[in-house]
XYZ file of C-alpha atoms in Angstrom:
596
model
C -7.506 -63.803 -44.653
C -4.005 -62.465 -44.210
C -2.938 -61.443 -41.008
C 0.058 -58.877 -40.139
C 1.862 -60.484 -37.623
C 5.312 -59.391 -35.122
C 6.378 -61.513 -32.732
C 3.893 -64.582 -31.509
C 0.557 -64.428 -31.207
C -1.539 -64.716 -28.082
C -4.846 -65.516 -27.376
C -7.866 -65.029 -24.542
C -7.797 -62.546 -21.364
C -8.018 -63.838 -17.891
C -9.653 -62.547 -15.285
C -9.617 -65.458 -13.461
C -5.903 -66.009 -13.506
C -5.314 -62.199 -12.727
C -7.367 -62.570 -9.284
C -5.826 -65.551 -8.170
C -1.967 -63.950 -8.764
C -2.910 -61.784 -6.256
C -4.474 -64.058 -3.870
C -1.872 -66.286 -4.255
C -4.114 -69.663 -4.952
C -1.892 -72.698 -5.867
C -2.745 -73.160 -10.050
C -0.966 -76.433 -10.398
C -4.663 -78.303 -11.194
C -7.338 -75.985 -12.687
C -10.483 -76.997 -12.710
C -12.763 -76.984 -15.576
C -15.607 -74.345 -16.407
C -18.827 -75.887 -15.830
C -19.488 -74.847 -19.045
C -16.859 -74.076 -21.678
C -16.652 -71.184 -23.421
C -17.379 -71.462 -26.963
C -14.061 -70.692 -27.821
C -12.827 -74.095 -26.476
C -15.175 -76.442 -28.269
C -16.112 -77.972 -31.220
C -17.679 -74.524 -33.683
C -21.537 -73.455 -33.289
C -23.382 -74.638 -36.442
C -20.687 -77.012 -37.776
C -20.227 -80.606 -37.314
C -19.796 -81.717 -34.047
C -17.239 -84.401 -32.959
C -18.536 -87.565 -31.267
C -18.393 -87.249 -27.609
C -14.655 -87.288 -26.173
C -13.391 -87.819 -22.717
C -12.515 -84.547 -21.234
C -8.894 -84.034 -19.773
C -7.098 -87.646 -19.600
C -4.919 -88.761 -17.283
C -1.289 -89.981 -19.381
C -0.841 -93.172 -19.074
C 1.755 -95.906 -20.532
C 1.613 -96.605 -24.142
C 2.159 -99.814 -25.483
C 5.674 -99.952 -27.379
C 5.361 -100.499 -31.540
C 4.926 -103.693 -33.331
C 9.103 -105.652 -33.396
C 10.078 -108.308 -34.650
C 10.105 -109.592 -31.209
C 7.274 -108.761 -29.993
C 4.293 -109.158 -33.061
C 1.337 -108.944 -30.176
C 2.049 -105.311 -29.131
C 0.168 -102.695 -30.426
C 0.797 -100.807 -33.671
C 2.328 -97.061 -33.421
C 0.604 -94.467 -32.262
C 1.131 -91.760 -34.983
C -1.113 -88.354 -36.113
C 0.077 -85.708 -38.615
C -0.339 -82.080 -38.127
C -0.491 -79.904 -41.009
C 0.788 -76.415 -41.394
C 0.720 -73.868 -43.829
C 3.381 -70.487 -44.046
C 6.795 -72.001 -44.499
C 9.657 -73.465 -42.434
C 9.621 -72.704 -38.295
C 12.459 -70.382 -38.508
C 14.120 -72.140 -35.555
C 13.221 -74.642 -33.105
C 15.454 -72.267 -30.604
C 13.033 -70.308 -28.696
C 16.062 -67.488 -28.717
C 15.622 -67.203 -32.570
C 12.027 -68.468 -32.696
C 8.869 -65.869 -33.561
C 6.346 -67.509 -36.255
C 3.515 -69.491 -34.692
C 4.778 -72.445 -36.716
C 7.335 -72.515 -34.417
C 5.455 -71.543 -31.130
C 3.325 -74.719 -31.849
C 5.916 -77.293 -31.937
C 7.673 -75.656 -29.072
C 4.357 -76.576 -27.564
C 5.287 -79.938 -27.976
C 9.372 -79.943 -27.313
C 9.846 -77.555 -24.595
C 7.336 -76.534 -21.024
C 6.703 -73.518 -20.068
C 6.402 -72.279 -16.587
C 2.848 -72.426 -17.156
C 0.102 -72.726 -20.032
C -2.305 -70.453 -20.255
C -5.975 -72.642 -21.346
C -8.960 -72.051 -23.766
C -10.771 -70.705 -20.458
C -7.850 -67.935 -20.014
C -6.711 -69.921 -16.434
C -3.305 -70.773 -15.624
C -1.844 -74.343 -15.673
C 1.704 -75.078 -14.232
C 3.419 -76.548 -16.166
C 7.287 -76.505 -14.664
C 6.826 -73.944 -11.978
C 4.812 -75.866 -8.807
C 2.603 -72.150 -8.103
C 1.755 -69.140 -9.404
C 3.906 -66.239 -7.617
C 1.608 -64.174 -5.517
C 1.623 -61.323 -3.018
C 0.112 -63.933 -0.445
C 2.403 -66.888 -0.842
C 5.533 -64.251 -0.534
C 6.446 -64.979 -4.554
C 5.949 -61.481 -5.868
C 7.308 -58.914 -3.792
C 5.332 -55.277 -2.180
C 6.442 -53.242 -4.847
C 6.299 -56.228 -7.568
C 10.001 -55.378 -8.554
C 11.097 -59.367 -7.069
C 9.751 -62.174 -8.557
C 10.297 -65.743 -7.072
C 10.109 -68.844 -9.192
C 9.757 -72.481 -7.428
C 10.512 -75.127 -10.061
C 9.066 -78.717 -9.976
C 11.554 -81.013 -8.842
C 10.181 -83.847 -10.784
C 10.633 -82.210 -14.381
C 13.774 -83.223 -16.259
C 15.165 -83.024 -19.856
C 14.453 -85.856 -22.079
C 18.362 -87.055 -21.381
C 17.378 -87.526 -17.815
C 19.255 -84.316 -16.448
C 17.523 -82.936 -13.729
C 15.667 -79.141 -15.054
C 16.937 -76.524 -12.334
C 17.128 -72.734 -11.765
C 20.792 -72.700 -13.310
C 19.317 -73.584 -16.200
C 16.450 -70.543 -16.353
C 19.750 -68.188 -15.251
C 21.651 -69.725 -18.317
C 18.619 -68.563 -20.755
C 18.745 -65.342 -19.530
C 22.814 -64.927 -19.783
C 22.192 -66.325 -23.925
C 19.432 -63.757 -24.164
C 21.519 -60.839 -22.838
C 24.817 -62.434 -24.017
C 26.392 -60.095 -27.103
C 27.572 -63.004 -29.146
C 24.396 -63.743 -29.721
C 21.456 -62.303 -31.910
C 18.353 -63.332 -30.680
C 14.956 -62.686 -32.248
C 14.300 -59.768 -29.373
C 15.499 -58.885 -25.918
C 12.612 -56.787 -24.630
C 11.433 -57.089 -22.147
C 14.433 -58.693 -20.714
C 16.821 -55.390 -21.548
C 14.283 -52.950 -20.582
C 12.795 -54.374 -17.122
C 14.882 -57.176 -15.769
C 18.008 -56.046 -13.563
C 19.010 -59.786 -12.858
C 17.983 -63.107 -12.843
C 19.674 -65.834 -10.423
C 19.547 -69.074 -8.584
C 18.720 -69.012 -4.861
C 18.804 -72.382 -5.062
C 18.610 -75.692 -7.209
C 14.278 -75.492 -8.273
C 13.936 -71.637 -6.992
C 14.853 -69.004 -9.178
C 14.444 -65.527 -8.653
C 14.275 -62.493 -10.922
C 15.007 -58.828 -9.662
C 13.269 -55.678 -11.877
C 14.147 -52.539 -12.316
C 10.515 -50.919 -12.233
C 7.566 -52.689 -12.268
C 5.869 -54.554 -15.074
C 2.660 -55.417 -15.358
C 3.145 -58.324 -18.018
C 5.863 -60.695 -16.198
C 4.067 -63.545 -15.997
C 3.207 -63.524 -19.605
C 6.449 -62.591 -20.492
C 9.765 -64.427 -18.400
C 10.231 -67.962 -19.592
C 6.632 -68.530 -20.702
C 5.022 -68.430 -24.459
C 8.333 -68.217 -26.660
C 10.708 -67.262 -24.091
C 11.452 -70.347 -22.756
C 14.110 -72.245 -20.391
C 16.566 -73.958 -22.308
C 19.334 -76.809 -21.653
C 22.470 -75.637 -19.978
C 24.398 -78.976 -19.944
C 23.436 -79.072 -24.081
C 23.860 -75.246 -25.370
C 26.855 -74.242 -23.060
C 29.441 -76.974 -24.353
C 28.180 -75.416 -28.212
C 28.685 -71.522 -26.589
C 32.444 -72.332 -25.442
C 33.362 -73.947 -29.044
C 31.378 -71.863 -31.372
C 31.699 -68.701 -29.266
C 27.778 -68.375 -30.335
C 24.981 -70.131 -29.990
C 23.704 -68.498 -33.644
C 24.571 -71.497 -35.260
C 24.421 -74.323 -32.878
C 23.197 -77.875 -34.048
C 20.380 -77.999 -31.496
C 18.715 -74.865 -33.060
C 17.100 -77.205 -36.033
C 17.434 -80.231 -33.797
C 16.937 -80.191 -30.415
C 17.245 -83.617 -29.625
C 16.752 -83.383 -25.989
C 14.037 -81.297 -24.446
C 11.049 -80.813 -21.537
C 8.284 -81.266 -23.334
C 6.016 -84.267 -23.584
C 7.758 -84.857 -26.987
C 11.117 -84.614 -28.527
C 11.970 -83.543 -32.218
C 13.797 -86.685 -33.886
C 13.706 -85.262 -37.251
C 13.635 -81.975 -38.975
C 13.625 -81.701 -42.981
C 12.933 -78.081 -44.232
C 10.258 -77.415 -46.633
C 9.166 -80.921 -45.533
C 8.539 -82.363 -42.173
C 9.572 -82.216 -38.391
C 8.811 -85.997 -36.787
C 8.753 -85.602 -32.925
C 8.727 -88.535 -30.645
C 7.164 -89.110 -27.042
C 9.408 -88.133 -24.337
C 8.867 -90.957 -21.482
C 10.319 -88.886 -18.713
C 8.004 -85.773 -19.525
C 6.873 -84.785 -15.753
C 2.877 -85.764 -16.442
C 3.857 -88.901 -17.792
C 4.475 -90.422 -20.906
C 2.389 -88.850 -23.702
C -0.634 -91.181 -25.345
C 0.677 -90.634 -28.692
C 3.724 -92.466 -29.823
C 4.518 -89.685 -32.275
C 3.757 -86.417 -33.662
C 4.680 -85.515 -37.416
C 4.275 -82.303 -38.273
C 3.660 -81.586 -42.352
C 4.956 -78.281 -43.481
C 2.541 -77.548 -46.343
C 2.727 -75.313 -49.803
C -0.928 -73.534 -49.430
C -4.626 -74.292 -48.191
C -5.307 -75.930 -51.406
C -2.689 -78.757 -50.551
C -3.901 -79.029 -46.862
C -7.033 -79.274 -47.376
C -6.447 -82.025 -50.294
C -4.320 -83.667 -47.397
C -7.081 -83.341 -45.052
C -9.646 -84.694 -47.067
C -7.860 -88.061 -48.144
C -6.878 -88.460 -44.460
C -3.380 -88.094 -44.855
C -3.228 -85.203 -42.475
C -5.548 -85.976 -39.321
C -4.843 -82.393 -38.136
C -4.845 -78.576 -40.216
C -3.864 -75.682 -38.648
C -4.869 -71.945 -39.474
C -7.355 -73.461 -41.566
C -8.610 -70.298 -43.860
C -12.349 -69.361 -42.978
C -13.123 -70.078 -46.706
C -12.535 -73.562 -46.619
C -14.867 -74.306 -43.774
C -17.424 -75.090 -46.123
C -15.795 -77.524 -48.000
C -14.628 -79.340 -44.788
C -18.216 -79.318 -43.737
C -19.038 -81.597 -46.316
C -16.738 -84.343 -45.349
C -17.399 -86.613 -42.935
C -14.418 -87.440 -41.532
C -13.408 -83.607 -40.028
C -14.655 -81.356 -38.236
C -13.983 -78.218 -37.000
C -12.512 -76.482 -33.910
C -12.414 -72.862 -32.546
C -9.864 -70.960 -30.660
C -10.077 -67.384 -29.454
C -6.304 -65.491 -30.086
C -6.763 -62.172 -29.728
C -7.033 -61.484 -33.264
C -9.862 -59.981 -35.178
C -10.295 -58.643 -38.932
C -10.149 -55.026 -38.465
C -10.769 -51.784 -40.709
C -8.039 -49.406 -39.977
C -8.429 -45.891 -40.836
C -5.731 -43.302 -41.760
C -6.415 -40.060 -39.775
C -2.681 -38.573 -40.279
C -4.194 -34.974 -41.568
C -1.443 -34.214 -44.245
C -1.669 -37.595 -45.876
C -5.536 -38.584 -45.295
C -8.553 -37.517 -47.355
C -10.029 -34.621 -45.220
C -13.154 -36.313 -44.606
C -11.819 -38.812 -42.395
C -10.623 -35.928 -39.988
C -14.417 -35.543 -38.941
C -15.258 -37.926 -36.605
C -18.700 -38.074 -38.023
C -17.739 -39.209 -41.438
C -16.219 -41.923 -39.430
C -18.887 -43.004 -37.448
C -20.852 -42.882 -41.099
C -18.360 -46.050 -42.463
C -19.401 -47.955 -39.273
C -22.519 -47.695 -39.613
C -22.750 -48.506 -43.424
C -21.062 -51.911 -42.853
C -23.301 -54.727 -42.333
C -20.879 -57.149 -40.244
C -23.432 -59.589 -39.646
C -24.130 -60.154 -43.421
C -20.354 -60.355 -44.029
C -19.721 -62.778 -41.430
C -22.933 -64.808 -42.459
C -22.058 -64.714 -45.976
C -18.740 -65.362 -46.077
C -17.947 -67.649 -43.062
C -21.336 -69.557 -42.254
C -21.984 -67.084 -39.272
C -19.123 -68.346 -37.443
C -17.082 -65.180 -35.994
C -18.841 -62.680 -33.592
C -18.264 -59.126 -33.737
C -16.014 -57.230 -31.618
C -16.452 -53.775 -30.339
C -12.833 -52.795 -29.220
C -9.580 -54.432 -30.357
C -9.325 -55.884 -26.612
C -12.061 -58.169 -27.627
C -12.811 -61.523 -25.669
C -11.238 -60.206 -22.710
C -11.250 -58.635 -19.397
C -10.661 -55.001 -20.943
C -13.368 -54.920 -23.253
C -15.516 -52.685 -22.153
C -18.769 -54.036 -20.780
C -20.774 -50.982 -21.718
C -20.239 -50.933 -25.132
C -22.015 -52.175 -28.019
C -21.013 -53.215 -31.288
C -21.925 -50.305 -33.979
C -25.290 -51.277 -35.483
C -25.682 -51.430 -39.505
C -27.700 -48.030 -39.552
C -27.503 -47.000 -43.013
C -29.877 -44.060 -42.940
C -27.904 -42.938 -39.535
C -24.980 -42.776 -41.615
C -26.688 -40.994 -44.432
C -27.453 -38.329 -41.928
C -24.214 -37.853 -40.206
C -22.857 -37.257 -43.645
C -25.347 -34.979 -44.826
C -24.372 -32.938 -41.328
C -20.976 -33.376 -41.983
C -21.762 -31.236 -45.365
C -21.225 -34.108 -47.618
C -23.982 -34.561 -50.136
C -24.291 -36.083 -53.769
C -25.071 -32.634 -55.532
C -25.027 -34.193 -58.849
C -27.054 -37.283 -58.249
C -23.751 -39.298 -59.957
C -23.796 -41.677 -55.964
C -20.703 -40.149 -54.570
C -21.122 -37.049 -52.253
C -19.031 -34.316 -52.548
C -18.269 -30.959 -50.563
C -17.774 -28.106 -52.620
C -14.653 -29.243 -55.263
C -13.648 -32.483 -52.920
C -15.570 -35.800 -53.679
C -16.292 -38.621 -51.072
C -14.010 -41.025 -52.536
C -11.643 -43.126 -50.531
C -8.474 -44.833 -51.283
C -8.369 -48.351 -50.304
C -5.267 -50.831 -49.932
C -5.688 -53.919 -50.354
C -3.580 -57.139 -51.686
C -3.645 -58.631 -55.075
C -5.201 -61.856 -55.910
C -6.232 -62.883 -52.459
C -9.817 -64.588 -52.452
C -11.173 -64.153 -49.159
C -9.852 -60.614 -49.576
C -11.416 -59.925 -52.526
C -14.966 -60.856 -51.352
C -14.925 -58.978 -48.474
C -13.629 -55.697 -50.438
C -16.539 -55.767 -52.964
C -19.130 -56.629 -50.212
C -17.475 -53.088 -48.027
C -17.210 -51.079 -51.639
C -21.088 -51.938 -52.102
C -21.969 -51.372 -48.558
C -20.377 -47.656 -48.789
C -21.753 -46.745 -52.141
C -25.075 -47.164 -50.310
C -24.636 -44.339 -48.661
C -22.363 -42.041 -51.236
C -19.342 -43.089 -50.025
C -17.199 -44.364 -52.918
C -13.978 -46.349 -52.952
C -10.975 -46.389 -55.360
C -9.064 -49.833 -55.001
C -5.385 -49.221 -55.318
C -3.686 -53.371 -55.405
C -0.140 -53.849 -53.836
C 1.820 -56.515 -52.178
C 2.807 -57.318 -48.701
C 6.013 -55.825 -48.924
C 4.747 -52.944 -50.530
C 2.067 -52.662 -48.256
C 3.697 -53.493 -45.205
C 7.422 -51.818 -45.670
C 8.985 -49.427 -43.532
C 9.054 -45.472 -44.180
C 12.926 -46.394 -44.607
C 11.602 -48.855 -47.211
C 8.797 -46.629 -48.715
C 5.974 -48.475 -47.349
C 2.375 -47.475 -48.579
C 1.191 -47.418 -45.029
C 4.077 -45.772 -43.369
C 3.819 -43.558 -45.838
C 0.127 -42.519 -45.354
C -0.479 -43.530 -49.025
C -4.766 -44.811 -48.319
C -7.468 -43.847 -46.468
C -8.622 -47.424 -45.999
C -7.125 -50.923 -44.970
C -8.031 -54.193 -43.531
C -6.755 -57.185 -41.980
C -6.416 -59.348 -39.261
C -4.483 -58.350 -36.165
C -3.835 -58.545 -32.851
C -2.438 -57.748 -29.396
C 1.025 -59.077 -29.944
C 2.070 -60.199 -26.389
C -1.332 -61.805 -25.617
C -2.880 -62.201 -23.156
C -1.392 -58.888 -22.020
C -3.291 -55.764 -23.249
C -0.528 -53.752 -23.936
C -0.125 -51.933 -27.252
C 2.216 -49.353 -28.806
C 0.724 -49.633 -31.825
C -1.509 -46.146 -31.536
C 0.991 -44.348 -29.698
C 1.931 -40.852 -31.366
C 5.730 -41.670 -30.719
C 5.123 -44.776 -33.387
C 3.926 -42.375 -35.852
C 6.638 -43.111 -38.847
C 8.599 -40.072 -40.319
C 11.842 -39.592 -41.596
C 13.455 -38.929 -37.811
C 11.380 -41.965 -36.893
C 11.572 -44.315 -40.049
C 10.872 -47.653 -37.969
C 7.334 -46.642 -36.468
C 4.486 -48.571 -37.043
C 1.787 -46.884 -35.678
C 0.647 -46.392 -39.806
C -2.923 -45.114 -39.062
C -1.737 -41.281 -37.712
C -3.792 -41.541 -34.249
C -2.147 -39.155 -31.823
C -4.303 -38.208 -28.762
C -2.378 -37.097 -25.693
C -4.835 -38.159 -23.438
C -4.564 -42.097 -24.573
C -1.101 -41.702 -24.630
C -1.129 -40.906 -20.587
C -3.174 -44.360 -20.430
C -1.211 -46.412 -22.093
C 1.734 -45.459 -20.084
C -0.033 -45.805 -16.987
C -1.357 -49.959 -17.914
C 2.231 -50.707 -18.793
C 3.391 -50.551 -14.875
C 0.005 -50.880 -12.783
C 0.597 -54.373 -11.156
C -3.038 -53.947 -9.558
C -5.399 -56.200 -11.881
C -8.877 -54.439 -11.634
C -7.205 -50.663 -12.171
C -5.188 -52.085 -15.094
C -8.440 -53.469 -16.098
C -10.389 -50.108 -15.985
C -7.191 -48.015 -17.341
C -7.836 -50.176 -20.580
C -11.496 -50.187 -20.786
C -10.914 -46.079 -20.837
C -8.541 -46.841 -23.624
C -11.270 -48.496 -25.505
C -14.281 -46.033 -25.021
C -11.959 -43.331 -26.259
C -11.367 -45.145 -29.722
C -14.455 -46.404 -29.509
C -16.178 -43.098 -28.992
C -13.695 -41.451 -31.700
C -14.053 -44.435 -33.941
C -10.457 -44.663 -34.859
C -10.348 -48.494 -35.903
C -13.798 -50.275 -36.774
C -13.335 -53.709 -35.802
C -15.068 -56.468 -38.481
C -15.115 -60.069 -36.795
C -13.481 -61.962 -34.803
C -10.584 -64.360 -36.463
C -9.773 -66.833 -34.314
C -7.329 -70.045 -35.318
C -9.364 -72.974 -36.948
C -8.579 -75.901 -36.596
C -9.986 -78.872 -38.857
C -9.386 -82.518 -36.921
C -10.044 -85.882 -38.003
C -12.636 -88.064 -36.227
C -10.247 -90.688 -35.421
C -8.881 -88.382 -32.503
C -9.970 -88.125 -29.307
C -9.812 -86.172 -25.982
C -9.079 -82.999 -28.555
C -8.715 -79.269 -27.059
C -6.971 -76.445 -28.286
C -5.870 -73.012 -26.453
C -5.377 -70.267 -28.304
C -2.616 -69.302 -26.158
C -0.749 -72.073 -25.944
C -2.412 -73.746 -29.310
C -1.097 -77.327 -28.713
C -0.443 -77.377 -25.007
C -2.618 -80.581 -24.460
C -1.202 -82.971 -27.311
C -0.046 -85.191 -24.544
C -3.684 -86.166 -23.659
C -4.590 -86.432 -27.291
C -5.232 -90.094 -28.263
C -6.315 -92.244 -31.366
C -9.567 -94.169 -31.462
């Protein structure tokens, strides 16, 4: 399944950790759920892994075999595998693939984590700032940071506020080009050090998503006494050394060799605040396709895949040294409509005709078919969160409903040929889709069958990704309004935070407004007015319900049809254990991970 990504992906709402901001309850230990949520463990229905010790407490890890020392145990060493390409940078300035999120996972701590159970962990900050313990200010506009004064780099130099000022300076700096400065240009005013671990950042207005946004996810603190000597030679930091090797870092490891197109080897960083990490090293495999992963997997040279395509979990099922893990993101597979009126087919202006494709679409049977049941079905696109609203259901398959609302809609098959037609205008709809992409393909001939059922027909029109997904500058077929249908798998791009400009009418592309990419022509004033309002409410529950209207409008309107869920895979090999993954912060506990 290929999914359209900007920026990093995020994963899994939190109520919980939204409450306890504003109560101002110390995060540093969260407990765990009594029962975890099926997005943290092993999938339903596949093979489960033996029985592992949850959390783990780090402890010292015997050094590797010497010469001198033949009695000590061998080295602790796993190999992750990923598939899409280089990490574009191991700077978090430059970074934005999730290749590269993941291993700064490993190299470089965030404030805090954010777990499979959506709750906060602290990671370099000692507490979550709160109205109660004085760390977020009345009007939210003043934000106050205290650091752990135990965390250091790997060198041994303590971690401090001047360093969290520094990143902010590089960010905002004009000799550099960083991957984005939003939100830093829009909301931040300044960011300084009241003192050695307490940092404090002044807004301009209030923002809802600051603590999923300032040095947390891929924004994160970087070395001062390590970039600013490259700054003051280079004049840049664009091109500086550390950006492919950062040899000294917070995390629990530290990268000790990167070779593009090949392999990053990271080692374990004994001054890492938790403690040393149970693994000696990490090595992670930067892989061609699925087909070589999988190989890789299979023969036990790779103990862990990531992004493991949902066609391939039935070939992992059948070995018996894998098995397979589940992570909610954010992301689900998602049938996007065009309902710009000058480029759509008119029948997709009715809001019955609409409702018709939803219910023609058997999701279940896809899902069961094509994945083994494993993905549930979403009913907004703020699904597996907070804002989904509680009071919806997921369209039903209703075939004979949809035959109706089309009939009422005044499309009917006057010539008995399967495709309805009103008056000289036939019921056939244009839809994009990638060449030569297998899990694609199956799902397009399962929705093409599912519509005929019902007179609906479909016209595939093939293209690639940069054709598909260009820029009205570029001539893009979506920009453009060039199909009536389109699928794939997205998501809420600054996850865990709701927030979305994607169906805003100011994203509609045009040629005064070439870079929009809001490619499915939904304008409505009225969700427009909400939007804007859950972009500055700093009050949890009436963000909460602001989005929840958001949904029932689409919803109700049935501007997107959402398919399944898509959440990362993960395929591990038995010989691991104490094994969790957040779809937030995907590898955020590799230091408990250990080796039978």
């Amino acid at each position: 399944m290929w999914r359209y990504k900007v920026g990093t992906r995020k994963a899994v709402l939190v109520v919980v950790l939204l409450s306890l901001i504003f109560s101002g309850c110390n995060l540093d230990a969260v407990p765990t759920p009594e029962k975890p949520p099926a997005t943290a463990t092993p999938a339903a229905g596949l093979k489960t892994p033996p029985t592992q010790a949850a959390g783990g407490t780090p402890m010292e890890v015997p050094l590797p075999v010497t010469e001198t020392s033949p009695t000590l145990a061998p080295l602790k060493a796993i190999t992750i595998a990923f598939v899409g390409g280089d990490p574009e940078s191991l700077n978090p300035l430059y970074a934005y693939s999730w290749t590269a999120e993941c291993v700064l996972d490993l190299t470089l701590a965030s404030l805090w984590n954010i777990d499979e159970a959506g709750n906060y962990v602290m990671e370099l900050a000692e507490v979550m700032p709160s109205f109660d313990n004085g760390g977020l200010s009345a009007d939210g506009k003043v934000i106050t940071y205290r650091l752990k004064p135990e965390a250091v780099w790997s060198d041994g130099v303590a971690l401090t506020a001047s360093d969290a000022v520094f990143t902010y300076e590089m960010i905002m700096d004009e000799r550099n080009t960083p991957y984005s400065r939003e939100p830093w240009e829009t909301y931040v005013q300044s960011v300084r050090a009241v003192n050695e671990h307490t940092l404090q950042v002044k807004l301009k207005k209030a923002y809802a998503d600051w603590s999923t946004s300032f040095f947390v996810g891929m924004e994160r603190i970087l070395p001062r006494h390590i970039l600013e000597p490259a700054l003051v030679s280079a004049g840049t930091l664009d091109n500086a050394a550390w950006n492919s090797l950062p040899e000294v870092g917070s995390g629990p490891f530290v990268v000790a060799e990167y070779v593009p197109a090949s392999h990053v080897t990271l080692k374990a960083n004994p001054l890492y605040w938790r403690g040393r990490p149970k693994l000696d090293e990490v090595r992670i495999r930067l892989m061609e396709d699925n087909t070589s992963q999988l190989a890789a997997l299979a023969s036990g040279e790779v103990d862990v895949g990531a992004y493991i395509d949902g066609f391939d979990i039935f070939e992992i099922e059948k070995l018996e040294n894998l098995a397979i893990y589940t992570a909610e993101n954010g992301y689900q597979v998602t049938l996007f409509l065009n309902l710009d009126p000058k480029t759509t087919h008119p029948a997709l202006t009715d809001e019955r005709v609409r409702r018709a494709i939803a219910l023609a679409i058997d999701r279940q049977r896809l899902v069961r078919n094509l994945y083994d049941g494993l993905f549930p079905i979403p009913v907004t696109y703020w699904h597996g969160s907070v804002y989904e609203n509680p009071d919806l259901e997921p369209y039903p398959f209703d075939p004979e409903q949809a035959r109706s609302l089309l009939e009422e809609a005044g499309w009917v098959d006057s010539n008995d040929d399967g495709v309805r037609e009103k008056g000289k205008q036939r019921l056939v709809l244009r839809y994009a889709r990638l060449s030569n992409e297998k899990v694609s393909e199956s799902t397009l001939v399962f929705i093409q069958q599912m519509l005929f059922a019902v007179g609906i027909g479909v016209r595939f029109m093939p293209t690639t990704a940069e054709a598909l997904w260009g820029s009205y500058k570029d001539g893009g077929l979506l920009a453009w309004g060039e199909y009536d249908l389109v699928y794939w798998s997205d998501g809420l791009w600054s996850f865990p935070s709701p927030d979305t400009s994607y169906f805003l009418c100011t994203q509609i592309p045009s040629s005064t407004n070439p870079w929009g990419y809001n490619w499915f022509g939904i304008c409505d004033p009225t969700l427009d007015k909400l939007f804007t309002q859950q972009a500055v409410e700093i009050n949890p529950q009436k963000r909460i319900e602001i989005v929840r209207q958001i949904g029932k409008i689409m919803y109700d309107q049935t501007m997107i049809i959402p398919l399944y869920a898509d959440p990362d895979i993960w395929a591990v090999n038995t010989r691991l254990s104490n094994v969790r993954f957040s779809g937030v912060d995907p590898l955020m506990y590799v230091f408990e991970w250990d080796l039978k």
